[in-house]
mmCIF file of C-alpha atoms in Angstrom:
data_model
loop_
_atom_site.group_PDB
_atom_site.id
_atom_site.type_symbol
_atom_site.label_atom_id
_atom_site.label_comp_id
_atom_site.label_asym_id
_atom_site.label_seq_id
_atom_site.Cartn_x
_atom_site.Cartn_y
_atom_site.Cartn_z
ATOM 1 C CA MET A 1 -17.490 27.437 -71.209
ATOM 2 C CA ASN A 2 -13.742 26.267 -69.847
ATOM 3 C CA ALA A 3 -13.066 23.931 -66.975
ATOM 4 C CA LEU A 4 -12.374 26.729 -64.398
ATOM 5 C CA ASP A 5 -15.686 28.449 -65.214
ATOM 6 C CA ARG A 6 -17.522 25.072 -65.159
ATOM 7 C CA LEU A 7 -15.858 24.494 -61.504
ATOM 8 C CA VAL A 8 -16.873 27.971 -60.364
ATOM 9 C CA GLY A 9 -20.616 27.364 -61.609
ATOM 10 C CA HIS A 10 -20.730 24.011 -59.500
ATOM 11 C CA LEU A 11 -19.176 25.698 -56.329
ATOM 12 C CA THR A 12 -21.846 28.628 -56.924
ATOM 13 C CA LYS A 13 -24.673 26.036 -56.110
ATOM 14 C CA LEU A 14 -23.181 25.708 -52.405
ATOM 15 C CA PRO A 15 -25.085 27.516 -49.910
ATOM 16 C CA GLY A 16 -23.344 30.859 -49.024
ATOM 17 C CA ILE A 17 -20.922 30.762 -51.714
ATOM 18 C CA GLY A 18 -21.425 33.461 -54.255
ATOM 19 C CA LYS A 19 -19.673 34.162 -57.757
ATOM 20 C CA LYS A 20 -16.689 35.858 -56.024
ATOM 21 C CA THR A 21 -16.018 33.284 -53.342
ATOM 22 C CA ALA A 22 -16.452 30.486 -55.783
ATOM 23 C CA GLY A 23 -13.697 32.022 -58.033
ATOM 24 C CA ARG A 24 -11.457 32.495 -54.995
ATOM 25 C CA LEU A 25 -11.949 28.696 -54.135
ATOM 26 C CA ALA A 26 -11.459 27.488 -57.827
ATOM 27 C CA TYR A 27 -8.252 29.633 -57.878
ATOM 28 C CA TYR A 28 -6.960 28.016 -54.549
ATOM 29 C CA ILE A 29 -7.488 24.546 -55.937
ATOM 30 C CA LEU A 30 -5.495 25.556 -58.972
ATOM 31 C CA ASP A 31 -2.710 26.624 -57.236
ATOM 32 C CA ALA A 32 -2.726 23.992 -54.495
ATOM 33 C CA ASP A 33 -0.891 20.646 -54.996
ATOM 34 C CA PRO A 34 -3.231 18.660 -57.484
ATOM 35 C CA THR A 35 -3.588 15.824 -55.151
ATOM 36 C CA TYR A 36 -5.444 18.090 -53.042
ATOM 37 C CA ALA A 37 -8.318 18.311 -55.979
ATOM 38 C CA GLN A 38 -7.912 14.632 -56.422
ATOM 39 C CA GLN A 39 -8.554 13.746 -52.734
ATOM 40 C CA LEU A 40 -11.264 16.103 -52.736
ATOM 41 C CA ALA A 41 -12.847 14.324 -55.802
ATOM 42 C CA GLU A 42 -12.573 10.936 -54.402
ATOM 43 C CA GLU A 43 -14.549 11.996 -51.278
ATOM 44 C CA LEU A 44 -17.238 13.567 -53.152
ATOM 45 C CA GLN A 45 -17.499 10.604 -55.614
ATOM 46 C CA GLN A 46 -17.830 7.924 -52.636
ATOM 47 C CA LEU A 47 -19.762 10.145 -50.434
ATOM 48 C CA HIS A 48 -23.192 9.023 -51.427
ATOM 49 C CA GLU A 49 -22.016 5.388 -51.652
ATOM 50 C CA ARG A 50 -20.596 5.643 -47.981
ATOM 51 C CA ILE A 51 -23.136 7.875 -46.450
ATOM 52 C CA HIS A 52 -26.833 6.773 -45.788
ATOM 53 C CA ARG A 53 -29.780 7.511 -43.269
ATOM 54 C CA CYS A 54 -29.833 5.841 -40.426
ATOM 55 C CA SER A 55 -32.867 3.524 -40.211
ATOM 56 C CA VAL A 56 -33.494 4.407 -36.665
ATOM 57 C CA CYS A 57 -32.957 8.182 -36.108
ATOM 58 C CA GLY A 58 -32.674 9.471 -39.747
ATOM 59 C CA SER A 59 -29.439 10.772 -39.459
ATOM 60 C CA PHE A 60 -26.276 10.338 -41.755
ATOM 61 C CA THR A 61 -24.419 7.142 -41.158
ATOM 62 C CA GLU A 62 -21.826 4.784 -42.577
ATOM 63 C CA THR A 63 -23.157 2.098 -40.488
ATOM 64 C CA ASP A 64 -26.690 1.110 -39.894
ATOM 65 C CA PRO A 65 -27.747 1.791 -37.165
ATOM 66 C CA CYS A 66 -25.480 4.804 -36.614
ATOM 67 C CA ALA A 67 -23.055 4.901 -33.982
ATOM 68 C CA ILE A 68 -25.008 7.033 -31.468
ATOM 69 C CA CYS A 69 -28.202 4.885 -32.032
ATOM 70 C CA SER A 70 -26.062 1.662 -31.349
ATOM 71 C CA ASP A 71 -24.086 3.024 -28.444
ATOM 72 C CA PRO A 72 -25.150 1.302 -25.464
ATOM 73 C CA SER A 73 -23.762 3.719 -23.068
ATOM 74 C CA ARG A 74 -26.482 6.470 -24.136
ATOM 75 C CA ASP A 75 -29.568 7.190 -22.157
ATOM 76 C CA THR A 76 -32.239 5.317 -24.233
ATOM 77 C CA GLN A 77 -35.155 6.853 -22.259
ATOM 78 C CA LEU A 78 -34.308 10.308 -23.767
ATOM 79 C CA LEU A 79 -35.030 11.505 -27.054
ATOM 80 C CA CYS A 80 -33.753 14.747 -28.722
ATOM 81 C CA VAL A 81 -36.087 15.605 -31.562
ATOM 82 C CA VAL A 82 -34.297 17.686 -34.469
ATOM 83 C CA GLU A 83 -35.289 19.169 -37.705
ATOM 84 C CA ARG A 84 -32.334 18.127 -39.949
ATOM 85 C CA ALA A 85 -29.267 15.643 -39.670
ATOM 86 C CA GLN A 86 -26.725 18.377 -39.265
ATOM 87 C CA ASP A 87 -28.610 19.412 -36.156
ATOM 88 C CA VAL A 88 -27.276 16.254 -34.662
ATOM 89 C CA ARG A 89 -23.533 17.205 -35.373
ATOM 90 C CA VAL A 90 -24.125 20.701 -33.788
ATOM 91 C CA ILE A 91 -25.702 19.373 -30.477
ATOM 92 C CA GLU A 92 -23.164 16.168 -30.186
ATOM 93 C CA GLU A 93 -20.379 19.083 -30.239
ATOM 94 C CA GLY A 94 -21.953 20.549 -27.533
ATOM 95 C CA ARG A 95 -21.150 17.532 -25.502
ATOM 96 C CA GLU A 96 -24.320 18.168 -23.089
ATOM 97 C CA PHE A 97 -27.026 15.636 -24.296
ATOM 98 C CA ARG A 98 -26.189 11.917 -23.561
ATOM 99 C CA GLY A 99 -29.409 10.514 -24.958
ATOM 100 C CA ARG A 100 -30.640 9.591 -28.723
ATOM 101 C CA TYR A 101 -31.926 11.510 -31.677
ATOM 102 C CA HIS A 102 -34.686 11.497 -34.074
ATOM 103 C CA VAL A 103 -34.356 13.601 -37.273
ATOM 104 C CA LEU A 104 -37.751 15.180 -38.629
ATOM 105 C CA GLY A 105 -36.468 15.921 -42.008
ATOM 106 C CA GLY A 106 -38.178 19.249 -41.705
ATOM 107 C CA LEU A 107 -40.706 21.685 -40.095
ATOM 108 C CA ILE A 108 -44.281 22.066 -40.389
ATOM 109 C CA ALA A 109 -44.700 25.218 -42.939
ATOM 110 C CA PRO A 110 -48.083 25.244 -44.587
ATOM 111 C CA LEU A 111 -46.792 28.193 -46.747
ATOM 112 C CA GLU A 112 -44.405 26.017 -48.344
ATOM 113 C CA GLY A 113 -46.845 22.832 -48.637
ATOM 114 C CA ILE A 114 -44.889 20.995 -45.732
ATOM 115 C CA GLY A 115 -47.613 19.160 -43.487
ATOM 116 C CA PRO A 116 -47.012 17.070 -40.635
ATOM 117 C CA GLU A 117 -47.488 13.920 -43.012
ATOM 118 C CA LYS A 118 -44.364 14.760 -44.592
ATOM 119 C CA LEU A 119 -42.233 14.654 -41.468
ATOM 120 C CA ALA A 120 -40.878 11.402 -39.589
ATOM 121 C CA ILE A 121 -43.603 11.902 -37.227
ATOM 122 C CA GLY A 122 -45.208 8.492 -37.621
ATOM 123 C CA GLN A 123 -41.669 6.822 -36.655
ATOM 124 C CA LEU A 124 -41.137 9.235 -33.806
ATOM 125 C CA LEU A 125 -44.491 7.674 -32.376
ATOM 126 C CA ASN A 126 -43.174 4.183 -33.006
ATOM 127 C CA ARG A 127 -39.890 4.693 -31.212
ATOM 128 C CA ILE A 128 -41.582 6.134 -28.438
ATOM 129 C CA ARG A 129 -44.523 3.442 -27.950
ATOM 130 C CA ARG A 130 -41.797 0.548 -28.549
ATOM 131 C CA ASN A 131 -38.562 1.843 -26.768
ATOM 132 C CA GLY A 132 -39.497 2.983 -23.438
ATOM 133 C CA ILE A 133 -39.012 6.526 -23.965
ATOM 134 C CA SER A 134 -39.806 8.925 -20.774
ATOM 135 C CA GLU A 135 -38.730 12.226 -21.955
ATOM 136 C CA VAL A 136 -38.677 13.675 -25.499
ATOM 137 C CA ILE A 137 -36.784 17.158 -25.928
ATOM 138 C CA LEU A 138 -37.598 19.157 -28.677
ATOM 139 C CA ALA A 139 -34.603 20.906 -30.175
ATOM 140 C CA LEU A 140 -36.161 22.838 -33.213
ATOM 141 C CA ASN A 141 -35.489 26.548 -34.198
ATOM 142 C CA PRO A 142 -37.210 29.143 -32.544
ATOM 143 C CA THR A 143 -38.822 30.235 -35.634
ATOM 144 C CA VAL A 144 -42.356 30.329 -36.749
ATOM 145 C CA GLU A 145 -42.056 26.855 -38.138
ATOM 146 C CA GLY A 146 -40.126 25.554 -35.327
ATOM 147 C CA ASP A 147 -42.765 26.881 -32.839
ATOM 148 C CA THR A 148 -45.494 25.519 -35.305
ATOM 149 C CA THR A 149 -43.889 21.923 -35.089
ATOM 150 C CA ALA A 150 -43.211 21.924 -31.385
ATOM 151 C CA LEU A 151 -46.986 22.772 -30.599
ATOM 152 C CA TYR A 152 -48.022 20.169 -33.131
ATOM 153 C CA LEU A 153 -45.866 17.559 -31.638
ATOM 154 C CA HIS A 154 -46.667 18.463 -27.976
ATOM 155 C CA LYS A 155 -50.345 17.834 -28.929
ATOM 156 C CA ILE A 156 -49.801 14.580 -30.646
ATOM 157 C CA LEU A 157 -47.329 13.412 -28.021
ATOM 158 C CA LYS A 158 -49.728 14.175 -24.869
ATOM 159 C CA ASP A 159 -51.333 10.970 -25.229
ATOM 160 C CA THR A 160 -47.949 8.699 -25.175
ATOM 161 C CA GLY A 161 -47.371 9.925 -21.401
ATOM 162 C CA VAL A 162 -43.919 11.045 -22.166
ATOM 163 C CA THR A 163 -42.648 14.399 -20.756
ATOM 164 C CA VAL A 164 -42.302 16.998 -23.727
ATOM 165 C CA SER A 165 -39.856 19.689 -23.257
ATOM 166 C CA ARG A 166 -38.256 22.349 -25.606
ATOM 167 C CA LEU A 167 -34.960 24.073 -25.346
ATOM 168 C CA ALA A 168 -34.744 27.326 -23.773
ATOM 169 C CA SER A 169 -34.849 30.483 -25.850
ATOM 170 C CA GLY A 170 -33.694 33.729 -24.717
ATOM 171 C CA LEU A 171 -30.464 35.844 -24.657
ATOM 172 C CA PRO A 172 -27.393 34.396 -26.151
ATOM 173 C CA VAL A 173 -24.509 33.923 -23.470
ATOM 174 C CA GLY A 174 -22.309 36.588 -23.816
ATOM 175 C CA GLY A 175 -24.991 38.563 -25.719
ATOM 176 C CA ASP A 176 -25.960 42.295 -24.876
ATOM 177 C CA LEU A 177 -29.435 43.402 -24.015
ATOM 178 C CA GLU A 178 -28.842 46.427 -25.987
ATOM 179 C CA TYR A 179 -28.669 44.209 -29.289
ATOM 180 C CA ALA A 180 -31.357 41.620 -28.453
ATOM 181 C CA ASP A 181 -34.407 41.802 -30.688
ATOM 182 C CA ARG A 182 -37.871 42.262 -29.295
ATOM 183 C CA LEU A 183 -38.969 38.952 -29.929
ATOM 184 C CA THR A 184 -35.945 37.204 -28.055
ATOM 185 C CA LEU A 185 -36.284 39.823 -25.110
ATOM 186 C CA SER A 186 -39.924 38.913 -25.057
ATOM 187 C CA ARG A 187 -38.931 35.250 -24.752
ATOM 188 C CA SER A 188 -36.380 35.905 -22.171
ATOM 189 C CA PHE A 189 -38.699 37.262 -20.002
ATOM 190 C CA ARG A 190 -41.414 34.618 -20.495
ATOM 191 C CA GLY A 191 -38.936 32.135 -19.654
ATOM 192 C CA ARG A 192 -37.176 33.799 -16.641
ATOM 193 C CA ILE A 193 -35.686 31.476 -14.339
ATOM 194 C CA PRO A 194 -36.044 32.072 -10.477
ATOM 195 C CA MET A 195 -33.013 32.438 -8.781
ATOM 196 C CA MET B 1 -12.920 9.004 -39.323
ATOM 197 C CA ASN B 2 -15.941 8.597 -41.399
ATOM 198 C CA ALA B 3 -16.607 9.804 -44.744
ATOM 199 C CA LEU B 4 -18.381 12.962 -43.891
ATOM 200 C CA ASP B 5 -15.644 14.143 -41.480
ATOM 201 C CA ARG B 6 -12.936 13.479 -43.920
ATOM 202 C CA LEU B 7 -14.867 15.577 -46.760
ATOM 203 C CA VAL B 8 -15.420 18.427 -43.841
ATOM 204 C CA GLY B 9 -11.463 18.123 -43.454
ATOM 205 C CA HIS B 10 -10.740 18.565 -47.096
ATOM 206 C CA LEU B 11 -13.322 21.548 -47.323
ATOM 207 C CA THR B 12 -11.651 23.308 -44.168
ATOM 208 C CA LYS B 13 -8.366 23.738 -46.144
ATOM 209 C CA LEU B 14 -10.128 26.219 -48.582
ATOM 210 C CA PRO B 15 -9.471 29.797 -47.986
ATOM 211 C CA GLY B 16 -12.193 31.475 -45.817
ATOM 212 C CA ILE B 17 -14.013 27.990 -45.038
ATOM 213 C CA GLY B 18 -14.000 27.288 -41.444
ATOM 214 C CA LYS B 19 -15.226 24.139 -39.700
ATOM 215 C CA LYS B 20 -18.671 25.386 -39.326
ATOM 216 C CA THR B 21 -19.082 26.357 -42.918
ATOM 217 C CA ALA B 22 -17.296 23.292 -43.971
ATOM 218 C CA GLY B 23 -19.949 21.086 -42.262
ATOM 219 C CA ARG B 24 -22.809 23.265 -43.572
ATOM 220 C CA LEU B 25 -21.447 22.738 -47.178
ATOM 221 C CA ALA B 26 -20.603 19.033 -46.706
ATOM 222 C CA TYR B 27 -24.539 18.365 -45.294
ATOM 223 C CA TYR B 28 -25.616 20.486 -48.423
ATOM 224 C CA ILE B 29 -23.782 18.018 -50.564
ATOM 225 C CA LEU B 30 -24.955 14.935 -49.015
ATOM 226 C CA ASP B 31 -28.852 16.403 -48.965
ATOM 227 C CA ALA B 32 -28.573 17.478 -52.881
ATOM 228 C CA ASP B 33 -28.860 15.198 -55.774
ATOM 229 C CA PRO B 34 -25.949 12.917 -55.825
ATOM 230 C CA THR B 35 -25.397 14.038 -59.432
ATOM 231 C CA TYR B 36 -24.366 17.044 -58.194
ATOM 232 C CA ALA B 37 -21.594 15.234 -55.973
ATOM 233 C CA GLN B 38 -20.543 13.594 -59.104
ATOM 234 C CA GLN B 39 -20.227 16.252 -61.261
ATOM 235 C CA LEU B 40 -18.188 18.346 -58.898
ATOM 236 C CA ALA B 41 -15.917 15.567 -58.451
ATOM 237 C CA GLU B 42 -15.403 14.962 -62.109
ATOM 238 C CA GLU B 43 -14.436 18.647 -62.650
ATOM 239 C CA LEU B 44 -12.135 18.409 -59.733
ATOM 240 C CA GLN B 45 -10.451 15.439 -61.377
ATOM 241 C CA GLN B 46 -9.849 16.875 -64.628
ATOM 242 C CA LEU B 47 -9.019 20.479 -63.498
ATOM 243 C CA HIS B 48 -5.352 19.984 -63.171
ATOM 244 C CA GLU B 49 -5.227 18.017 -66.497
ATOM 245 C CA ARG B 50 -7.116 20.834 -68.657
ATOM 246 C CA ILE B 51 -5.742 24.087 -67.069
ATOM 247 C CA HIS B 52 -2.165 24.885 -67.379
ATOM 248 C CA ARG B 53 -0.517 28.257 -67.385
ATOM 249 C CA CYS B 54 -0.261 30.391 -70.455
ATOM 250 C CA SER B 55 3.182 30.332 -71.633
ATOM 251 C CA VAL B 56 3.115 34.074 -72.660
ATOM 252 C CA CYS B 57 1.316 35.607 -69.751
ATOM 253 C CA GLY B 58 1.098 33.081 -66.875
ATOM 254 C CA SER B 59 -2.697 33.140 -66.463
ATOM 255 C CA PHE B 60 -4.725 29.950 -66.243
ATOM 256 C CA THR B 61 -5.706 28.780 -69.597
ATOM 257 C CA GLU B 62 -7.096 25.444 -71.466
ATOM 258 C CA THR B 63 -5.226 26.593 -74.726
ATOM 259 C CA ASP B 64 -1.784 27.833 -74.976
ATOM 260 C CA PRO B 65 -1.518 30.769 -75.671
ATOM 261 C CA CYS B 66 -4.740 31.714 -73.831
ATOM 262 C CA ALA B 67 -7.398 33.356 -75.298
ATOM 263 C CA ILE B 68 -6.602 36.956 -74.351
ATOM 264 C CA CYS B 69 -2.828 36.568 -75.615
ATOM 265 C CA SER B 70 -4.053 35.214 -79.214
ATOM 266 C CA ASP B 71 -7.044 37.650 -79.485
ATOM 267 C CA PRO B 72 -5.904 39.932 -82.311
ATOM 268 C CA SER B 73 -8.545 42.629 -81.291
ATOM 269 C CA ARG B 74 -6.738 43.276 -78.137
ATOM 270 C CA ASP B 75 -4.184 46.045 -77.697
ATOM 271 C CA THR B 76 -0.835 44.676 -78.021
ATOM 272 C CA GLN B 77 1.182 47.934 -77.095
ATOM 273 C CA LEU B 78 -0.720 47.615 -73.722
ATOM 274 C CA LEU B 79 0.593 45.297 -70.936
ATOM 275 C CA CYS B 80 -1.375 45.067 -67.550
ATOM 276 C CA VAL B 81 0.889 43.426 -64.714
ATOM 277 C CA VAL B 82 -0.661 41.651 -62.119
ATOM 278 C CA GLU B 83 0.293 39.819 -59.166
ATOM 279 C CA ARG B 84 -1.901 36.279 -59.633
ATOM 280 C CA ALA B 85 -3.645 34.629 -62.389
ATOM 281 C CA GLN B 86 -7.042 35.379 -60.430
ATOM 282 C CA ASP B 87 -6.399 39.203 -60.894
ATOM 283 C CA VAL B 88 -6.861 38.780 -64.450
ATOM 284 C CA ARG B 89 -10.432 37.456 -63.970
ATOM 285 C CA VAL B 90 -11.532 40.332 -61.766
ATOM 286 C CA ILE B 91 -10.143 42.815 -64.662
ATOM 287 C CA GLU B 92 -11.574 41.364 -67.015
ATOM 288 C CA GLU B 93 -14.958 41.312 -65.767
ATOM 289 C CA GLY B 94 -14.505 44.987 -65.109
ATOM 290 C CA ARG B 95 -14.225 45.651 -68.870
ATOM 291 C CA GLU B 96 -12.171 48.360 -68.934
ATOM 292 C CA PHE B 97 -8.992 47.068 -69.996
ATOM 293 C CA ARG B 98 -8.316 45.999 -73.767
ATOM 294 C CA GLY B 99 -4.751 45.329 -73.596
ATOM 295 C CA ARG B 100 -2.831 41.891 -72.560
ATOM 296 C CA TYR B 101 -1.510 40.748 -69.241
ATOM 297 C CA HIS B 102 1.377 39.725 -67.326
ATOM 298 C CA VAL B 103 1.204 37.595 -64.087
ATOM 299 C CA LEU B 104 4.147 38.178 -61.930
ATOM 300 C CA GLY B 105 3.251 34.991 -59.695
ATOM 301 C CA GLY B 106 3.690 37.028 -56.255
ATOM 302 C CA LEU B 107 5.033 40.262 -54.802
ATOM 303 C CA ILE B 108 8.572 40.861 -53.697
ATOM 304 C CA ALA B 109 8.128 40.326 -49.839
ATOM 305 C CA PRO B 110 11.885 40.227 -48.302
ATOM 306 C CA LEU B 111 10.238 39.045 -44.885
ATOM 307 C CA GLU B 112 8.758 35.977 -46.572
ATOM 308 C CA GLY B 113 11.986 35.340 -48.763
ATOM 309 C CA ILE B 114 10.451 36.421 -51.902
ATOM 310 C CA GLY B 115 12.977 38.425 -53.998
ATOM 311 C CA PRO B 116 12.430 39.777 -57.590
ATOM 312 C CA GLU B 117 14.387 36.530 -58.850
ATOM 313 C CA LYS B 118 11.180 34.375 -57.784
ATOM 314 C CA LEU B 119 8.906 36.279 -59.945
ATOM 315 C CA ALA B 120 8.503 36.410 -63.777
ATOM 316 C CA ILE B 121 10.311 39.567 -64.392
ATOM 317 C CA GLY B 122 12.927 38.449 -66.784
ATOM 318 C CA GLN B 123 9.770 37.102 -68.972
ATOM 319 C CA LEU B 124 8.314 40.638 -68.571
ATOM 320 C CA LEU B 125 11.331 42.141 -69.914
ATOM 321 C CA ASN B 126 11.519 39.827 -72.897
ATOM 322 C CA ARG B 127 7.905 40.636 -73.584
ATOM 323 C CA ILE B 128 8.547 44.180 -73.582
ATOM 324 C CA ARG B 129 11.857 44.261 -75.881
ATOM 325 C CA ARG B 130 10.489 42.023 -78.249
ATOM 326 C CA ASN B 131 6.658 42.778 -78.900
ATOM 327 C CA GLY B 132 6.861 46.526 -79.076
ATOM 328 C CA ILE B 133 4.934 47.176 -75.816
ATOM 329 C CA SER B 134 4.544 51.120 -75.311
ATOM 330 C CA GLU B 135 2.706 51.121 -72.064
ATOM 331 C CA VAL B 136 2.720 49.128 -68.838
ATOM 332 C CA ILE B 137 0.036 49.463 -66.353
ATOM 333 C CA LEU B 138 0.923 48.021 -62.810
ATOM 334 C CA ALA B 139 -2.336 46.662 -61.266
ATOM 335 C CA LEU B 140 -0.788 45.472 -58.048
ATOM 336 C CA ASN B 141 -2.517 45.631 -54.742
ATOM 337 C CA PRO B 142 -1.948 49.127 -52.732
ATOM 338 C CA THR B 143 -0.083 47.167 -49.891
ATOM 339 C CA VAL B 144 3.597 47.350 -48.549
ATOM 340 C CA GLU B 145 4.410 44.531 -50.980
ATOM 341 C CA GLY B 146 2.500 45.757 -53.778
ATOM 342 C CA ASP B 147 4.245 49.196 -53.211
ATOM 343 C CA THR B 148 7.747 47.621 -53.177
ATOM 344 C CA THR B 149 7.236 45.583 -56.344
ATOM 345 C CA ALA B 150 5.797 48.580 -57.950
ATOM 346 C CA LEU B 151 9.091 50.661 -57.121
ATOM 347 C CA TYR B 152 11.240 48.015 -58.159
ATOM 348 C CA LEU B 153 9.446 47.530 -61.570
ATOM 349 C CA HIS B 154 9.314 51.149 -62.185
ATOM 350 C CA LYS B 155 13.177 51.401 -61.806
ATOM 351 C CA ILE B 156 13.914 48.287 -63.847
ATOM 352 C CA LEU B 157 11.670 49.158 -66.609
ATOM 353 C CA LYS B 158 13.196 52.912 -66.865
ATOM 354 C CA ASP B 159 15.746 51.808 -69.622
ATOM 355 C CA THR B 160 13.362 50.005 -71.711
ATOM 356 C CA GLY B 161 11.485 53.468 -72.704
ATOM 357 C CA VAL B 162 7.878 52.260 -71.853
ATOM 358 C CA THR B 163 5.600 54.240 -69.893
ATOM 359 C CA VAL B 164 4.762 52.829 -66.746
ATOM 360 C CA SER B 165 2.015 53.686 -64.486
ATOM 361 C CA ARG B 166 0.036 52.353 -61.669
ATOM 362 C CA LEU B 167 -3.657 51.832 -60.922
ATOM 363 C CA ALA B 168 -5.304 54.869 -58.842
ATOM 364 C CA SER B 169 -5.645 54.356 -55.027
ATOM 365 C CA GLY B 170 -7.814 56.493 -52.999
ATOM 366 C CA LEU B 171 -11.582 56.254 -51.801
ATOM 367 C CA PRO B 172 -13.710 53.521 -53.102
ATOM 368 C CA VAL B 173 -16.752 54.950 -55.178
ATOM 369 C CA GLY B 174 -19.782 54.951 -52.737
ATOM 370 C CA GLY B 175 -17.527 54.854 -49.789
ATOM 371 C CA ASP B 176 -17.732 57.663 -47.009
ATOM 372 C CA LEU B 177 -15.013 59.876 -46.109
ATOM 373 C CA GLU B 178 -15.870 58.838 -42.240
ATOM 374 C CA TYR B 179 -14.776 55.265 -42.652
ATOM 375 C CA ALA B 180 -11.768 55.671 -45.005
ATOM 376 C CA ASP B 181 -8.606 54.759 -43.000
ATOM 377 C CA ARG B 182 -5.873 57.247 -42.481
ATOM 378 C CA LEU B 183 -3.532 55.688 -45.400
ATOM 379 C CA THR B 184 -6.261 55.810 -48.070
ATOM 380 C CA LEU B 185 -7.193 59.272 -47.097
ATOM 381 C CA SER B 186 -3.651 60.175 -47.490
ATOM 382 C CA ARG B 187 -3.128 58.548 -50.875
ATOM 383 C CA SER B 188 -6.303 59.959 -52.152
ATOM 384 C CA PHE B 189 -5.020 63.540 -51.166
ATOM 385 C CA ARG B 190 -1.845 62.756 -53.013
ATOM 386 C CA GLY B 191 -3.424 61.439 -56.010
ATOM 387 C CA ARG B 192 -6.212 64.163 -56.197
ATOM 388 C CA ILE B 193 -7.434 64.959 -59.715
ATOM 389 C CA PRO B 194 -7.880 68.625 -61.075
ATOM 390 C CA MET B 195 -11.500 69.242 -61.839
#
């Protein structure tokens, strides 16, 4: 196997990158200025040395605690619970939320052997007890696993006295009723908002 | 800018990789076993040292001449002319063609300032004159640039006495007349094959 095939093989492991796309990327890198490959290689090499999990919220960071956890201008009473570290990035880009985050590290999925004990739920309870958090927003995907996890957390968090809410689910903005699936439509009916 | 953002920035330069996809890839690499990032980095670092252009056909290779140019079992009389090195890979995967290749390094595109002098046409003529080539197959894309280049090469190659042909253009196999564009349909009429 030559160097090009090995590179294609490595790229194929990335999510959403099939053999054809991997080939196109590899040839692009070959055709491009060699400094590009060098820079990309350096970043990859240093990635895991530089980036770690934040010991407070569990998201990826170069400093510990992360920039969000150590930002005094953010609302410390408001906690947004997400499945994965990349969800923090998505929500931050929306610039809607001004509290802090908590990364669960997954969702409850009994069929895949993922129970609540594998998620950062103990740490979540500790943060709520210690840090005077008044509201928890569950920003979990509207899937079976997301629903299961949200229900479980709601039950667990009842005794702590915090307000627990979940992101609204319904028709996407700019979407069309005609293309909405049955479940989304049903949710948007149940979650209808008085005008 | 932190290490993650820099990696995302580098990945965004790849063709077909937008900011969202780059983010997904970067988080996948972060989540994966660190050896993956290390291996990918090593391959990228060594890529340009290991892979060069074949001095005969112009495709990418670790040896010179490349495996195809030095394979005695391949038909030396048959030459397939392609635009880019990656086209060789695509055609090789089809396992239809058993001759050798010649990479032009582009297509004639006057609007982008690419004239015939920027392509490996001199080398093509040399190979035809010296190596007893009897047939040249132009495997150029059915685009305006591909058509222009094919016409130009046909004119140039007339005096050499070789047979010049071009890949058939028409309806894709498994395709539907209903979805064919006007130009493709027109080509498939002009190129119709007696049954």
